[in-house]
CSV table of C-alpha atoms in Angstrom, one decimal:
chain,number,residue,atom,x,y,z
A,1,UNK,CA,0.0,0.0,0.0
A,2,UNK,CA,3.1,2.5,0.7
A,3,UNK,CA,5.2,2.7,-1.7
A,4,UNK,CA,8.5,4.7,-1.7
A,5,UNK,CA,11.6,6.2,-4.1
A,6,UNK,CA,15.0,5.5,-2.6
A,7,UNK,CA,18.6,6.9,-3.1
A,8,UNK,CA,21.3,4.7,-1.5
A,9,UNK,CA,24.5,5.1,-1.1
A,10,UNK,CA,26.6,1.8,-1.8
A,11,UNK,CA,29.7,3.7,-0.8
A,12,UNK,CA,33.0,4.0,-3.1
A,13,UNK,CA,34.8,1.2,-4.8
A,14,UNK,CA,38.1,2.2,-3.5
A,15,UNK,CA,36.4,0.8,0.1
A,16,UNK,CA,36.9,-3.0,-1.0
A,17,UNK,CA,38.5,-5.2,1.8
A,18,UNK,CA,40.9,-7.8,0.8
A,19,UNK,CA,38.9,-10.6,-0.4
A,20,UNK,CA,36.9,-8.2,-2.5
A,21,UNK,CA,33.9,-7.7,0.1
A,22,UNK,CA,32.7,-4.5,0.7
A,23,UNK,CA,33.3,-2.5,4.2
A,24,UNK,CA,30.6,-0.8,5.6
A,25,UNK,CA,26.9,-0.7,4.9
A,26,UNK,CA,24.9,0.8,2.2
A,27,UNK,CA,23.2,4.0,3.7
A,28,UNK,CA,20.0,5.2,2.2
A,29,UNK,CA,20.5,8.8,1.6
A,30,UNK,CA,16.5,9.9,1.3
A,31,UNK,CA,13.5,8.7,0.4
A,32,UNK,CA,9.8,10.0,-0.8
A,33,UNK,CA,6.8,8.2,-1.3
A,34,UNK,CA,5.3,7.5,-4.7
A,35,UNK,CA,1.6,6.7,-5.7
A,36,UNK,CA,0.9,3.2,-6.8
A,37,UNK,CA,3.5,0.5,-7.7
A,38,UNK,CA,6.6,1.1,-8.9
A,39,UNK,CA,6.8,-0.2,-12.7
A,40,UNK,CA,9.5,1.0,-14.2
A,41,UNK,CA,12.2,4.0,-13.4
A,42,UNK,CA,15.4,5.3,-15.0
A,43,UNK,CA,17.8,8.1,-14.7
A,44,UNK,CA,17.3,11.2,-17.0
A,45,UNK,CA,20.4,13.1,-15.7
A,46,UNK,CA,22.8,13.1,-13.3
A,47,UNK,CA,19.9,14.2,-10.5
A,48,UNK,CA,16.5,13.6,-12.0
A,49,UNK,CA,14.8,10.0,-12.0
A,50,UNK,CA,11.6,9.1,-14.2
A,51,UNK,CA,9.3,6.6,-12.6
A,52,UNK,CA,6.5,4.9,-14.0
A,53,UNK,CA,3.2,4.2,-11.8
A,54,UNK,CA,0.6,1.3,-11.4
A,55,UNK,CA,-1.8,4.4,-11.1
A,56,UNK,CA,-0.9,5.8,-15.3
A,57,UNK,CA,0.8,8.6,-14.0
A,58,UNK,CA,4.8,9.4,-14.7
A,59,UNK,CA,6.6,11.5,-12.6
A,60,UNK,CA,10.0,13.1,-12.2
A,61,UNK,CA,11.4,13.2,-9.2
A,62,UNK,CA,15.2,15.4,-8.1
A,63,UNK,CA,17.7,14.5,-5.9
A,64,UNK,CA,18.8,17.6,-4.6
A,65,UNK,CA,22.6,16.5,-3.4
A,66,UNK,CA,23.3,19.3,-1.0
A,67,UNK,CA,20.8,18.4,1.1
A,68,UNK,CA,20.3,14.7,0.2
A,69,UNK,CA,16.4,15.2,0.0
A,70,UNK,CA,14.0,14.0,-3.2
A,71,UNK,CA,10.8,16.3,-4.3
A,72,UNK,CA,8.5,15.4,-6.9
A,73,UNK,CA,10.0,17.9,-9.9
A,74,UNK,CA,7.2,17.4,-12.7
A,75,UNK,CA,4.2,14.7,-13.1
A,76,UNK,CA,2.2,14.1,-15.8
A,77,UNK,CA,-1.2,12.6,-14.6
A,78,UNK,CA,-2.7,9.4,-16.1
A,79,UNK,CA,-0.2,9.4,-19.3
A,80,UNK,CA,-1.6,5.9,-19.3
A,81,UNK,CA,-5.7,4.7,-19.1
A,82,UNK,CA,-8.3,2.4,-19.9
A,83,UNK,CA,-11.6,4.8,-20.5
A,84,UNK,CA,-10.5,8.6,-20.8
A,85,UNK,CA,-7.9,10.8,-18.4
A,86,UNK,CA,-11.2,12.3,-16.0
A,87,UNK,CA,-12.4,9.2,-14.3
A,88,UNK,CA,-10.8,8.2,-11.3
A,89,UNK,CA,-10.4,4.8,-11.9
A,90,UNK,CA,-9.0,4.9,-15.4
A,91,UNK,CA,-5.6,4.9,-15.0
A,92,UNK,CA,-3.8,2.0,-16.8
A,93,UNK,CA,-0.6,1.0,-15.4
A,94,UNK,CA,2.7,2.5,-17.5
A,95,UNK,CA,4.9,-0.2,-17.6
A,96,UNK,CA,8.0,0.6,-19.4
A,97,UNK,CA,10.1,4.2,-19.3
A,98,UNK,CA,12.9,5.2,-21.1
A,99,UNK,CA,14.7,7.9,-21.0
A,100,UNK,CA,17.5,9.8,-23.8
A,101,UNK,CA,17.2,13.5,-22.2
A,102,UNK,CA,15.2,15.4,-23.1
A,103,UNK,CA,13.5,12.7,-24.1
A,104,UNK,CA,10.8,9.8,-22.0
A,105,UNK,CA,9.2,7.7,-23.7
A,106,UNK,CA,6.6,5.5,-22.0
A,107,UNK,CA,4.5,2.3,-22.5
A,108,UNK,CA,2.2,0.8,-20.7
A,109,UNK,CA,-1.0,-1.6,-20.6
A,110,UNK,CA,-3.7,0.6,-22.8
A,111,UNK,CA,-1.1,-0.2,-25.6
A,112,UNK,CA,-0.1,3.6,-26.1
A,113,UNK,CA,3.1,5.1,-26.4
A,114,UNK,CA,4.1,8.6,-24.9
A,115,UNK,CA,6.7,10.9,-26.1
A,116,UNK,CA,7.4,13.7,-23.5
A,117,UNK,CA,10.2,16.1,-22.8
A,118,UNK,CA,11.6,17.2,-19.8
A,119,UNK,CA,10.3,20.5,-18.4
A,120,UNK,CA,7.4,20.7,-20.9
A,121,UNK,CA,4.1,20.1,-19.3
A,122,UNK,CA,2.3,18.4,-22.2
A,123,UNK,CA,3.3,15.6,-24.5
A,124,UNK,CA,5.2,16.1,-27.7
A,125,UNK,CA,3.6,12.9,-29.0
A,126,UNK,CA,0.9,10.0,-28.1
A,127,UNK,CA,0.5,7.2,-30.4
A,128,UNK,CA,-3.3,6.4,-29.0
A,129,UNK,CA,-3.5,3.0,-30.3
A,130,UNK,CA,-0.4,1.6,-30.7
A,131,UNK,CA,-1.0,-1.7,-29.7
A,132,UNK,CA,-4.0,-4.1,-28.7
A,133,UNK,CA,-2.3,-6.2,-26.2
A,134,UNK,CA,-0.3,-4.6,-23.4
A,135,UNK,CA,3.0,-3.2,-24.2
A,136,UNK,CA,5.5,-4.3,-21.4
A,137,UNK,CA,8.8,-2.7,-22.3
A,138,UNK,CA,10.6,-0.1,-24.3
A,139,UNK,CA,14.2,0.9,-25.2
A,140,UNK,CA,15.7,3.7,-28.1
A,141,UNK,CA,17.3,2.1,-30.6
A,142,UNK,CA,18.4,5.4,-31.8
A,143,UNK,CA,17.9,8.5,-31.1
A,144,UNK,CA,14.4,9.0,-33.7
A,145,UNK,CA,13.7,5.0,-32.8
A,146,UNK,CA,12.1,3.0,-30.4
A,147,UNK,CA,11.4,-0.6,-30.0
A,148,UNK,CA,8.2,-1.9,-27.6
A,149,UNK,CA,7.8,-5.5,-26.9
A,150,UNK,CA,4.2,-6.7,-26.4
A,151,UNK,CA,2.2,-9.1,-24.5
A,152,UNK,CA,1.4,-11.7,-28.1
A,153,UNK,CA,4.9,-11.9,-28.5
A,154,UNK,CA,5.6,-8.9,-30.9
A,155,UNK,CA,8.5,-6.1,-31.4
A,156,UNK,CA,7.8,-3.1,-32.8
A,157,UNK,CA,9.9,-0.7,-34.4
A,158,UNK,CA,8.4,3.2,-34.1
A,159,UNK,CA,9.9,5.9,-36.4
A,160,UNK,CA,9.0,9.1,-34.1
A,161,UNK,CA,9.8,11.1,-37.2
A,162,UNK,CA,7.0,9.9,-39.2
A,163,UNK,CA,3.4,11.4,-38.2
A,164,UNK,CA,2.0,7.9,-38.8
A,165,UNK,CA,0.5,6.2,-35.9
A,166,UNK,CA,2.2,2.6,-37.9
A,167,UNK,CA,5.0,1.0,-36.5
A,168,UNK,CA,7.5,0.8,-39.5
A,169,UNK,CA,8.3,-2.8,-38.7
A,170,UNK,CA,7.2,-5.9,-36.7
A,171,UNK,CA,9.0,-8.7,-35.9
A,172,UNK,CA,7.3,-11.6,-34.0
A,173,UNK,CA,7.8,-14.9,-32.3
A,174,UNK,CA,6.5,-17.8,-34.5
A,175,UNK,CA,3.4,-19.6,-33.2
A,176,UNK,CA,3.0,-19.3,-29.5
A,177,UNK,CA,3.0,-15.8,-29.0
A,178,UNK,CA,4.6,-15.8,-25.8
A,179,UNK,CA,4.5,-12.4,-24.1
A,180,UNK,CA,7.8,-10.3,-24.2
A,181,UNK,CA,8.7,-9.0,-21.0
A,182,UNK,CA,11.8,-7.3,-21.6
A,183,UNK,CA,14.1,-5.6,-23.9
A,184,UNK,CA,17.5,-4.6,-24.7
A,185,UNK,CA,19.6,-3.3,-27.5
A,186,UNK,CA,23.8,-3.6,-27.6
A,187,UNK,CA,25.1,-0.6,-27.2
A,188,UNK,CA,27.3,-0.6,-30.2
A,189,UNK,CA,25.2,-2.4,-33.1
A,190,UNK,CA,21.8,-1.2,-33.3
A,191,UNK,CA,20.9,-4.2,-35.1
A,192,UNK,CA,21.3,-6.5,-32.5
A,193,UNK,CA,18.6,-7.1,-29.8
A,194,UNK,CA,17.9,-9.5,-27.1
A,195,UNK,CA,14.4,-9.9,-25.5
A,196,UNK,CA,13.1,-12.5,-22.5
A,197,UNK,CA,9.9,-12.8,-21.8
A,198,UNK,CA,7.0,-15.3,-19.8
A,199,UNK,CA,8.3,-18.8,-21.2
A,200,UNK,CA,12.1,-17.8,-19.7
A,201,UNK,CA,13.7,-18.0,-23.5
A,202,UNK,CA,16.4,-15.3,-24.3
A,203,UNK,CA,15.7,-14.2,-28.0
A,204,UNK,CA,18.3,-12.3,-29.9
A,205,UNK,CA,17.1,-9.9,-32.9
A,206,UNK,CA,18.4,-8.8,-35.8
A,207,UNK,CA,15.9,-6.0,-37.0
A,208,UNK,CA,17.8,-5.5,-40.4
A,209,UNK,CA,16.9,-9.0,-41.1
A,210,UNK,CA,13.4,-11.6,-40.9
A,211,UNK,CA,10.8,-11.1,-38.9
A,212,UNK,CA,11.7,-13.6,-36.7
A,213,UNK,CA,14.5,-14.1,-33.9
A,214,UNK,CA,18.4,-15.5,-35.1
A,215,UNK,CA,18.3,-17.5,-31.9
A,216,UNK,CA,16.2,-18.9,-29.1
A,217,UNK,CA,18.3,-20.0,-26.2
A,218,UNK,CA,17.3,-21.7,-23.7
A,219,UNK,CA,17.4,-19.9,-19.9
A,220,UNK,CA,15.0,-20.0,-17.2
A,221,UNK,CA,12.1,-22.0,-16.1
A,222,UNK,CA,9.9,-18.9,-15.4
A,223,UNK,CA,8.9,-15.6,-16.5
A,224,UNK,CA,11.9,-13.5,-17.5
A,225,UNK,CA,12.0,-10.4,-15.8
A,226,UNK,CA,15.0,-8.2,-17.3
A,227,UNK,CA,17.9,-8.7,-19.5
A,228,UNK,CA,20.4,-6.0,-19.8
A,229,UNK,CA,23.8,-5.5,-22.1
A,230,UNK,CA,26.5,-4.5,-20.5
A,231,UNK,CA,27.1,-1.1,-21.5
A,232,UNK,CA,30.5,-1.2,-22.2
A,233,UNK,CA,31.3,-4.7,-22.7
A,234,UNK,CA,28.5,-6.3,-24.7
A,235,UNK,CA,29.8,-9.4,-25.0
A,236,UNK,CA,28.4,-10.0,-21.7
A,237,UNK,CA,24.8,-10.6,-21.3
A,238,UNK,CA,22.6,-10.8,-17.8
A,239,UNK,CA,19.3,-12.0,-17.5
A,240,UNK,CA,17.3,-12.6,-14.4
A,241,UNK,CA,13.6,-14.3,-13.9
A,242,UNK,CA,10.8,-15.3,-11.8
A,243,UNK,CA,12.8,-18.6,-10.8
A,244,UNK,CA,15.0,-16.8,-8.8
A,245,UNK,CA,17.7,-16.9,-11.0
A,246,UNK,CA,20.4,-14.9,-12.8
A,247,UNK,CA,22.5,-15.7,-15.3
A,248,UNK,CA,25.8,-14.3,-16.8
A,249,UNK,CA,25.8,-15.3,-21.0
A,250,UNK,CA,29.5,-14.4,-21.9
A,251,UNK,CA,30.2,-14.9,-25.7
A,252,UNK,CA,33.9,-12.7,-25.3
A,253,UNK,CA,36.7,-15.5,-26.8
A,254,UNK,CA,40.0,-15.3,-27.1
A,255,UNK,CA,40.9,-12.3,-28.9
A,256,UNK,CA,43.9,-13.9,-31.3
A,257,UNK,CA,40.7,-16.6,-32.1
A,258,UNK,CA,38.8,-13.3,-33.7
A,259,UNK,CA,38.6,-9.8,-33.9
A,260,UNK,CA,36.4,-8.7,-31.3
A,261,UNK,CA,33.1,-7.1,-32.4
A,262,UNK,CA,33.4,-4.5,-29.3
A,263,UNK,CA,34.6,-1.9,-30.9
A,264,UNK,CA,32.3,1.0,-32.1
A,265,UNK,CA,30.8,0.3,-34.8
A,266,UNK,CA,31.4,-2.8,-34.6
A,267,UNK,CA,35.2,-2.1,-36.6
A,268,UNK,CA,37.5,-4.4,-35.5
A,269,UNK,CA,41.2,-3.2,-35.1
A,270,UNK,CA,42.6,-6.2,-36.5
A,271,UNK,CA,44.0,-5.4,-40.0
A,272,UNK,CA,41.5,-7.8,-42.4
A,273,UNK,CA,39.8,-7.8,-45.4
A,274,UNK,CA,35.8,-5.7,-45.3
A,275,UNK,CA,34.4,-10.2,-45.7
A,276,UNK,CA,36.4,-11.4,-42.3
A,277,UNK,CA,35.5,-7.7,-40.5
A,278,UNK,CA,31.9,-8.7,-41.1
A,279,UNK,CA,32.4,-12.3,-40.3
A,280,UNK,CA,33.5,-11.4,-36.7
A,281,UNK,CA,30.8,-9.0,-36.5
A,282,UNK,CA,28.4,-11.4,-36.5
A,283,UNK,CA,30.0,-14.1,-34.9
A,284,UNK,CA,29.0,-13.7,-30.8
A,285,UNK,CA,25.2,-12.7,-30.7
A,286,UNK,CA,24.4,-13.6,-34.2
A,287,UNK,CA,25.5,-17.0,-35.6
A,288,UNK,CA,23.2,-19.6,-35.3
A,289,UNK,CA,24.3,-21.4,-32.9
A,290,UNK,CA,25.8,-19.3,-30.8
A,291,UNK,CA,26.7,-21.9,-27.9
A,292,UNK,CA,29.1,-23.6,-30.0
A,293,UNK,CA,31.1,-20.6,-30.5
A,294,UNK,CA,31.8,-21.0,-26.6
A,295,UNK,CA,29.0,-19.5,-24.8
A,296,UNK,CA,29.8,-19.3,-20.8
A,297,UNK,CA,26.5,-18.7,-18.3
A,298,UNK,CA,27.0,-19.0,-15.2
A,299,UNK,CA,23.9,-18.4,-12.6
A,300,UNK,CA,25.5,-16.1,-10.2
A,301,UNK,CA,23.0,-16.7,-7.2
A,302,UNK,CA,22.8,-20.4,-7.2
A,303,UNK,CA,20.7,-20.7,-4.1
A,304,UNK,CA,18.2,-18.2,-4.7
A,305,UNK,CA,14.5,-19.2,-4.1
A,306,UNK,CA,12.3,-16.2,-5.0
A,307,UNK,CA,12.1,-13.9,-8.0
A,308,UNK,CA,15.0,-12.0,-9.0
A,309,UNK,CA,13.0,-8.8,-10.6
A,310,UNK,CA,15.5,-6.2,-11.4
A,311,UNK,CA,19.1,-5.4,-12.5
A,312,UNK,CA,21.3,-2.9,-13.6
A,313,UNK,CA,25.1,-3.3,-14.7
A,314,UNK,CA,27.4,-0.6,-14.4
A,315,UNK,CA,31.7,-1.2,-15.0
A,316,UNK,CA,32.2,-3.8,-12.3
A,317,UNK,CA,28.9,-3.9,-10.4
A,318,UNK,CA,25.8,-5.8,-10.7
A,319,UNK,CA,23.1,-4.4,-8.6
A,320,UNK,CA,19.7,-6.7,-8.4
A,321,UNK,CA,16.4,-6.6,-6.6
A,322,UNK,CA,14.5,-9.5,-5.0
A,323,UNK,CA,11.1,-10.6,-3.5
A,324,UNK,CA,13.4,-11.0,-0.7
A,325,UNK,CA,12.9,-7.3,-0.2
A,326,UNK,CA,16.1,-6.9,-0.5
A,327,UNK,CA,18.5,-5.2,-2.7
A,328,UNK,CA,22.1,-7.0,-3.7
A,329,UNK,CA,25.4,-5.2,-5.0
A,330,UNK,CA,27.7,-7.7,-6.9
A,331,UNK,CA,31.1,-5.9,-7.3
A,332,UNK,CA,33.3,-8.5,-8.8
A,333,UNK,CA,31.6,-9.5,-11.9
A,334,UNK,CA,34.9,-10.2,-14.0
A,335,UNK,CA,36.8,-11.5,-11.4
């Protein structure tokens, strides 16, 4: 029934004991309290956070760092509902919010899409009807692009330049439509996607190709939850889910085996022919098999019992929520 927004402090990395283990506890630096569930939430900037609410409405909260204290900076009331914006039960929960400041986008279950912009009180786009079925999750895949993921097993691909209410592509899961949960891009090839959803299968896209997913790996027993890139090292995947699980897919090989497709752009700096620079670029995420070309997973909390719902990667650190209640900080992830 109470819900709350919290800032924590996990402390600094130079603060490591020996044996890697963290001194001191995480402090929670402030706190407000937020109307309905939490759905979604990302950081626009260095102090502002965007949350999504069970209740339709998004709102932007500040950390003011001075005085460690959150206020609610700007809030835009049932973006999401059912019947029309007046009645007061017709909010329809947003479920997805992401953020590329100015720029929010939100999705949620009346199947719309919002385009807002920080610090302008109305929005610079609504797409009404995108969808039928519930949209559960979002993500840019540039900076005019979005991708949703939908509850019949369906990505979407939005051009917010174009004044048509049309997705410009759709991509689908053969036969069951299994509803997508989650979705990420890699950070360096646009093309490339990976998606989880309620059957616990990671899927991985490429949009300028089919309609239909280059591979379907097998992962959890339950609902996927969230699967994330990491940022800066996309050869590593994590993915966590309903079964209390969460797994670490590492496709990085040995370097002299291939050119690694890290690199912007997805240019190699080994000195090669243009055929062999593609060849590598597809190898890790993209060949059809990709756990013969040495795929590691490792579930890195073996004993875990109930749903792992959240995570967010940043350099070393893995940081994951539970039904537990509780928050974890993994800070050794390549050790």
């Amino acid at each position: 029934q109470d819900n709350r927004i919290s800032i924590w402090s996990v402390g600094d990395l130079g603060n490591v004991g020996l044996s890697g283990e963290y001194q001191g506890e995480p402090q929670l630096l402030c706190d407000i309290g937020h109307n309905g569930d939490v759905m979604d939430m990302q950081f626009l900037d260095q102090e502002r956070i965007v949350v999504a609410s069970s209740t339709g409405t998004v709102t932007v909260f500040r950390h003011h760092q001075n005085n460690q204290t959150l206020s609610a900076n700007q809030r835009w009331e049932k973006a999401h509902y059912h019947v029309d914006q007046d009645t007061s039960c017709g909010g329809a929960a947003c479920t997805g919010v992401i953020c590329n400041n100015p720029e929010i986008v939100t999705v949620g279950e009346d199947g719309r899409i919002n385009l807002f912009r920080a610090d302008q009180k109305d929005a610079v786009r609504t797409i009404d009807n995108a969808d039928s079925s519930t949209l559960h999750a979002v993500t840019f895949l540039r900076t005019t692009e979005i991708l949703t993921v939908n509850s019949i097993g369906q990505l979407k691909i939005w051009d917010l330049r174009q004044q048509r209410n049309e997705p410009s592509q759709i991509l689908s899961l053969t036969g069951d439509r299994v509803p997508l949960h989650c979705v990420d891009r890699h950070p360096n090839q646009q093309h490339i996607v990976a998606t989880g959803g309620q059957d616990g299968m990671l899927s991985i896209w490429d949009i300028r190709q089919g309609t239909m997913p280059v591979s379907l790996l097998n992962a959890h027993e339950a609902e996927m939850w969230e699967v994330h890139f990491h940022p800066s090292n996309p050869d590593h995947l994590f993915t966590c889910s309903e079964d209390g699980s969460l797994w670490h897919w590492d496709t990085s090989t040995d370097i002299s085996e291939k050119p690694s497709f890290l690199h912007q752009g997805g240019r190699s700096t080994t000195y090669s022919s243009h055929n062999t620079i593609n060849q590598s670029v597809v190898s890790a995420w993209l060949s059809n098999d990709p756990t013969k070309d040495r795929m590691e997973i490792t579930n890195l909390i073996p004993n875990q019992t109930l749903s792992v719902n959240s995570l967010d990667i940043l350099g070393p650190c893995l940081v994951y929520g539970t039904d537990a209640e509780a928050i974890y900080v993994n800070r050794q992830l390549f050790a």
